[in-house]
């Protein structure tokens, strides 16, 4: 991922220096376990740890000739470790090292992404509670439907982010798996007991049955979980973009002092952060497809997955991490315009209460067919201009014969549609929550 969309904390997990440090961590864990079994002389691990220096440039230089990154790493490691280097990588194949180290990197990246997603969810919760009673119009098909509250809209985001967190936790567990079972997974050179001991010391589980590699359905599950989180972030960003349209302008993402929106039009305040989130979500979905392609390898292993993973795994984490932080900053400083929400609510002159009027007429004894036709006729006329739906219904004798003015006006009270919002918040949050003032 290009630096523009990379945060330092996440990027630091995936650079070459970090990769070689993690490889060394695995090699030393195996060496330490083999010391305990007597397969490696005592003191090797401590000496190797104190002497080991791996310069990424030196590895690159060696790889240019050797054409094998693990051998280049081991050769560079041997230059600093000296004679004890012959005891490193003992009984291992390249994928034992690479896949086990990859599991460490991915679990650490998951932890960072989970932390940021939880912070975003906390921000959404605070925004939802603050606007629990801020009435606005709900829209279906982009058309005014019935009243809701802005807090209820944001509560949907909060709940969805909770599901994303749980999926990411499950995916983390799926990839927290390594292997030391050798070239075709038979444990011909390192025992299952030693594998379990090493992986336990690294906080990992062994792949129960391996080929030369940890099976890639695990990684596909992770990348798809990230892509699905990205889709949820895109959903939120898309709704903010829609609500920021000039004709709607119910919310607006922050526009900082000194910021410029257009090279040509000085008045522009564009939702660029949300648009950026939506664009990067497309990258995550494309990466998820690649992760599925990586599952089917030839026999006990080929290398077709390796090159793709070097791109999609870091990029998926970097992009999604960046998106989560960007969206949190948008929600923290989001401009919310309740007056505009109320104005838009009233824009259609009562049409959004048509179902309430329909049900009142049915309850008063009118057939559903007759009531629907009557309300629809007046609604279609109200679309074209004044008077509004309530006035039109109040002047229709067919309505006034069965409904009192009081009952008719009650149909046009937005509080009817929001009276259960508190109960929804309590169900989702698990406790009564007062709206922030």
XYZ file of C-alpha atoms in Angstrom:
437
model
C 0.000 0.000 0.000
C 1.330 3.424 -0.869
C 2.397 5.622 2.090
C -0.577 7.952 1.473
C -2.925 5.287 2.854
C -0.607 3.677 5.415
C -0.428 4.454 9.112
C 3.012 3.957 10.691
C 1.844 1.521 13.382
C 0.400 -0.926 10.856
C 3.068 -0.377 8.203
C 5.775 -1.223 10.745
C 4.466 -4.799 10.942
C 4.953 -5.454 7.244
C 8.267 -3.876 6.245
C 11.275 -6.048 5.420
C 13.013 -5.415 8.724
C 9.936 -6.535 10.670
C 9.585 -9.642 8.500
C 13.173 -10.699 9.183
C 12.815 -9.982 12.910
C 9.778 -12.255 12.979
C 11.618 -14.945 11.044
C 14.434 -14.728 13.589
C 11.887 -14.983 16.409
C 10.640 -18.286 14.970
C 14.130 -19.649 14.343
C 15.177 -18.882 17.919
C 11.997 -20.456 19.326
C 12.738 -23.676 17.431
C 16.376 -23.620 18.524
C 15.383 -23.128 22.169
C 12.996 -26.076 22.038
C 15.637 -28.274 20.427
C 18.082 -27.308 23.165
C 15.643 -28.658 25.715
C 15.429 -31.953 23.824
C 19.192 -32.157 23.397
C 19.032 -31.874 19.599
C 20.923 -28.578 19.728
C 23.868 -27.904 22.099
C 23.155 -25.830 25.170
C 23.821 -22.126 24.829
C 23.280 -21.933 21.062
C 20.054 -19.954 21.298
C 21.371 -17.369 23.749
C 24.519 -16.806 21.694
C 22.563 -16.583 18.450
C 20.132 -14.111 19.970
C 22.916 -11.860 21.223
C 24.885 -11.930 17.958
C 22.126 -11.992 15.349
C 21.993 -9.005 13.036
C 19.968 -9.091 9.857
C 20.371 -6.180 7.470
C 17.496 -6.140 4.926
C 19.833 -4.699 2.287
C 22.281 -7.551 2.797
C 19.443 -10.059 2.402
C 18.378 -8.321 -0.809
C 21.921 -8.430 -2.141
C 22.209 -12.152 -1.414
C 18.773 -12.892 -2.856
C 19.754 -11.252 -6.125
C 22.160 -14.170 -6.623
C 20.507 -16.959 -4.638
C 16.984 -16.259 -5.952
C 15.520 -17.549 -2.663
C 14.569 -15.180 0.130
C 14.739 -17.663 3.020
C 18.170 -18.951 2.009
C 19.326 -15.348 1.622
C 18.021 -14.590 5.118
C 19.748 -17.630 6.627
C 22.989 -16.753 4.837
C 22.900 -13.188 6.139
C 22.028 -14.467 9.604
C 24.990 -16.851 9.498
C 27.361 -13.986 8.821
C 26.598 -12.461 12.225
C 25.830 -15.593 14.248
C 28.880 -17.536 13.111
C 29.436 -21.237 13.844
C 26.187 -21.590 15.805
C 24.213 -20.761 12.664
C 24.506 -24.405 11.570
C 22.042 -25.305 14.320
C 19.393 -22.861 13.076
C 16.647 -23.945 10.668
C 17.431 -27.530 11.644
C 14.837 -29.930 10.244
C 12.729 -27.094 8.865
C 11.529 -26.274 5.381
C 11.083 -22.683 4.194
C 7.316 -22.689 4.702
C 7.720 -23.862 8.305
C 9.502 -20.597 8.918
C 7.539 -18.321 6.603
C 4.026 -19.516 7.463
C 4.650 -19.572 11.209
C 6.126 -16.072 11.109
C 3.252 -14.928 8.898
C 0.801 -16.125 11.551
C 2.574 -13.953 14.118
C 2.428 -10.927 11.837
C -1.230 -11.431 10.963
C -2.352 -11.856 14.570
C -0.508 -8.680 15.528
C -2.065 -6.840 12.608
C -5.485 -8.177 13.637
C -4.954 -6.811 17.129
C -4.201 -3.343 15.755
C -7.187 -3.414 13.414
C -9.475 -4.690 16.160
C -8.369 -1.876 18.464
C -9.092 0.757 15.817
C -12.442 -0.772 14.921
C -13.452 -0.799 18.585
C -12.512 2.885 18.868
C -14.612 3.618 15.797
C -17.529 1.684 17.272
C -17.264 3.626 20.545
C -17.389 6.855 18.525
C -20.495 5.640 16.686
C -22.129 4.769 20.004
C -21.524 8.257 21.389
C -22.906 9.851 18.215
C -25.975 7.607 18.282
C -26.758 8.444 21.912
C -26.208 12.160 21.317
C -28.802 12.160 18.531
C -31.132 9.479 19.811
C -34.057 11.929 19.682
C -32.979 13.988 16.644
C -35.891 13.429 14.287
C -35.292 13.095 10.564
C -36.935 11.412 7.614
C -36.149 7.819 6.773
C -35.619 7.029 3.101
C -36.177 3.896 1.073
C -35.137 3.785 -2.590
C -33.789 7.285 -1.935
C -37.389 8.497 -1.448
C -38.918 9.833 1.778
C -40.545 6.983 3.713
C -41.396 7.605 7.397
C -39.776 9.474 10.320
C -36.808 8.009 12.182
C -34.100 9.584 14.338
C -30.533 10.231 13.312
C -29.415 8.363 16.409
C -31.299 5.289 15.249
C -29.533 5.442 11.877
C -26.150 5.592 13.626
C -27.158 2.791 16.010
C -27.461 0.540 12.954
C -23.822 1.371 12.158
C -22.778 0.671 15.754
C -24.414 -2.747 15.768
C -22.937 -3.693 12.387
C -19.453 -2.745 13.555
C -19.962 -5.101 16.486
C -20.575 -7.966 14.084
C -17.469 -6.958 12.119
C -15.399 -7.123 15.300
C -16.670 -10.612 16.110
C -15.912 -11.808 12.574
C -12.403 -10.392 12.778
C -11.845 -12.124 16.125
C -12.880 -15.450 14.596
C -10.623 -14.846 11.608
C -7.742 -13.994 13.935
C -8.157 -17.346 15.644
C -8.252 -19.072 12.249
C -4.864 -17.645 11.195
C -3.147 -17.955 14.594
C -1.795 -21.246 13.297
C 1.729 -22.304 12.351
C 3.513 -25.476 11.297
C 6.880 -27.209 11.670
C 5.876 -30.454 9.986
C 8.309 -30.280 7.096
C 8.280 -30.387 3.330
C 5.053 -32.375 2.931
C 3.596 -32.213 6.442
C 4.756 -35.630 7.699
C 6.898 -34.521 10.677
C 9.760 -36.531 9.203
C 12.386 -34.287 10.822
C 10.686 -32.433 13.694
C 8.237 -34.152 16.022
C 4.639 -33.073 16.612
C 5.541 -32.593 20.284
C 8.314 -30.160 19.460
C 6.027 -28.335 17.032
C 3.385 -27.932 19.725
C 5.938 -26.655 22.237
C 7.380 -24.083 19.832
C 4.040 -22.811 18.620
C 2.705 -22.592 22.160
C 5.686 -20.426 23.111
C 4.793 -18.120 20.199
C 1.098 -17.954 21.096
C 0.026 -20.055 18.127
C -1.705 -23.372 17.482
C -0.384 -26.098 15.166
C -2.074 -26.804 11.856
C -3.697 -30.181 12.706
C -2.965 -31.628 9.267
C -0.607 -29.693 7.033
C 0.915 -30.037 3.601
C 4.063 -27.977 3.061
C 1.993 -24.942 4.030
C -0.666 -23.789 6.439
C -3.898 -24.166 4.506
C -4.987 -20.995 2.717
C -8.695 -21.166 3.504
C -7.602 -19.653 6.815
C -6.085 -16.620 5.145
C -9.040 -16.319 2.790
C -11.364 -16.144 5.798
C -9.267 -13.329 7.224
C -9.097 -11.288 4.014
C -12.837 -11.720 3.477
C -13.497 -10.562 7.044
C -11.409 -7.468 6.346
C -13.259 -6.889 3.067
C -16.586 -7.195 4.851
C -15.468 -4.710 7.488
C -14.452 -2.443 4.631
C -17.907 -2.830 3.094
C -19.469 -1.704 6.375
C -17.158 1.306 6.518
C -18.122 2.079 2.923
C -21.796 1.806 3.827
C -21.415 4.416 6.569
C -19.312 6.689 4.370
C -21.822 6.384 1.533
C -24.692 7.429 3.792
C -22.728 10.450 4.976
C -21.979 11.389 1.359
C -25.658 11.123 0.474
C -26.688 13.207 3.467
C -24.079 15.841 2.588
C -25.518 16.506 -0.870
C -26.344 20.198 -1.188
C -30.057 19.553 -1.653
C -30.143 17.444 1.545
C -27.290 18.754 3.768
C -28.331 17.008 6.964
C -24.747 16.198 7.942
C -21.342 17.282 6.694
C -17.932 15.762 7.216
C -15.375 18.073 8.885
C -13.733 20.739 6.753
C -10.585 21.947 8.488
C -9.154 25.433 8.690
C -7.111 26.087 5.572
C -8.556 23.135 3.670
C -9.510 23.655 0.017
C -12.196 21.686 -1.783
C -11.570 22.457 -5.433
C -8.787 23.914 -7.543
C -11.408 25.750 -9.609
C -14.369 26.477 -7.305
C -13.502 28.140 -3.981
C -16.929 27.402 -2.460
C -16.599 23.577 -2.574
C -16.670 21.523 0.649
C -16.497 17.994 -0.690
C -16.838 14.733 1.320
C -13.355 13.642 0.287
C -12.634 11.503 3.354
C -15.777 9.450 2.875
C -15.113 9.176 -0.849
C -11.614 7.890 -0.097
C -13.078 5.238 2.208
C -15.499 4.126 -0.498
C -12.707 3.867 -3.054
C -10.432 1.779 -0.835
C -13.294 -0.607 -0.048
C -13.135 -1.657 -3.695
C -9.493 -2.646 -3.236
C -10.424 -4.804 -0.233
C -13.108 -6.628 -2.218
C -10.665 -7.293 -5.047
C -8.140 -8.661 -2.545
C -10.789 -10.970 -1.108
C -11.226 -12.539 -4.535
C -7.467 -13.120 -4.775
C -7.487 -14.782 -1.343
C -10.068 -17.282 -2.609
C -7.895 -18.028 -5.646
C -5.020 -18.850 -3.265
C -6.863 -21.724 -1.592
C -6.442 -24.284 -4.392
C -2.739 -25.162 -4.646
C -1.182 -28.056 -6.567
C -0.793 -31.264 -4.537
C 1.095 -30.551 -1.297
C 2.020 -27.035 -2.360
C 2.962 -24.730 -5.170
C 4.144 -21.137 -4.914
C 1.337 -19.382 -6.802
C -0.168 -18.009 -3.594
C 3.060 -16.467 -2.334
C 3.439 -13.536 -4.703
C -0.237 -12.603 -4.375
C -0.112 -12.740 -0.577
C 2.846 -10.384 -0.441
C 0.515 -7.787 -1.939
C -2.973 -8.516 -0.615
C -2.220 -9.261 3.039
C -0.287 -6.071 3.878
C -2.465 -3.948 1.612
C -5.717 -5.237 3.091
C -4.611 -4.477 6.626
C -3.075 -1.114 5.745
C -6.080 0.066 3.746
C -8.689 -1.093 6.258
C -6.760 0.329 9.207
C -6.507 3.668 7.402
C -10.223 3.583 6.544
C -11.258 2.863 10.137
C -9.212 5.764 11.495
C -10.439 8.125 8.775
C -14.064 7.257 9.486
C -13.605 7.643 13.228
C -12.243 11.140 12.691
C -15.196 11.957 10.436
C -17.719 10.778 13.046
C -15.912 12.529 15.900
C -16.129 15.897 14.132
C -19.262 15.326 12.044
C -21.416 18.421 11.560
C -25.041 17.484 12.213
C -27.838 19.864 11.202
C -31.077 19.015 13.086
C -32.892 22.048 11.657
C -32.232 20.841 8.132
C -33.396 17.369 9.121
C -36.670 18.843 10.378
C -37.038 20.933 7.227
C -36.514 17.901 4.989
C -38.958 15.924 7.122
C -41.666 18.465 6.345
C -40.718 18.908 2.689
C -43.386 16.576 1.300
C -46.243 18.209 3.219
C -47.291 15.182 5.223
C -46.865 12.449 2.621
C -44.628 10.472 4.936
C -47.620 9.871 7.227
C -49.695 8.136 4.536
C -49.468 4.679 6.112
C -50.556 6.042 9.483
C -53.619 7.648 7.822
C -54.331 4.445 5.903
C -54.310 2.337 9.055
C -56.494 4.835 10.922
C -59.142 4.657 8.188
C -59.028 0.846 8.193
C -59.325 0.814 11.978
C -62.358 3.116 11.653
C -64.126 0.550 9.456
C -63.139 1.379 5.864
C -61.947 -1.495 3.667
C -58.240 -1.614 2.960
C -58.812 -1.255 -0.787
C -61.006 1.831 -0.384
C -58.729 3.396 2.235
C -55.613 2.835 0.119
C -57.213 4.324 -2.989
C -58.464 7.355 -1.046
C -55.126 8.108 0.653
C -53.156 7.491 -2.520
C -55.387 9.860 -4.514
C -54.835 12.678 -2.037
C -51.117 11.838 -1.722
C -50.593 12.050 -5.477
C -52.346 15.429 -5.525
C -50.237 16.659 -2.583
C -47.081 15.704 -4.493
C -48.001 18.358 -7.024
C -48.500 21.188 -4.559
C -50.467 22.682 -1.688
C -52.457 21.875 0.323
C -50.685 19.043 2.130
C -51.979 15.564 2.790
C -53.539 16.292 6.182
C -55.513 19.262 4.844
C -56.700 17.289 1.832
C -57.860 14.383 3.980
C -59.548 16.764 6.439
C -61.623 18.228 3.600
C -62.782 14.828 2.304
C -66.234 13.849 3.625
C -65.403 10.152 3.251
C -62.673 10.666 5.821
C -64.490 12.968 8.230
C -67.457 10.575 8.365
C -65.294 7.927 10.054
C -62.424 9.903 11.648
C -62.554 12.823 14.060
C -60.228 15.751 13.449
C -58.275 14.804 16.565
C -57.660 11.261 15.345
C -56.753 12.481 11.889
C -54.212 14.998 13.195
C -52.706 12.328 15.438
C -51.745 10.463 12.271
C -49.340 13.288 11.414
C -47.366 13.314 14.669
C -43.752 12.174 14.113
C -43.510 11.126 17.771
C -45.598 8.067 16.931
C -42.756 6.773 14.789
C -40.017 7.445 17.318
C -41.748 6.440 20.538
C -39.997 3.069 20.695
C -36.495 4.348 19.902
C -35.535 4.227 23.583
C -36.474 0.567 23.729
C -34.387 -0.176 20.638
C -31.399 1.585 22.183
C -31.875 -0.355 25.401
C -32.081 -3.645 23.501
C -28.884 -2.933 21.565
C -26.828 -1.256 24.298
C -28.150 -3.357 27.153
C -29.080 -0.423 29.372
C -31.322 2.650 29.360
C -29.458 5.571 27.801
C -30.473 9.208 28.005
C -29.886 11.332 24.933
C -26.977 13.737 25.296
C -27.924 17.407 25.509
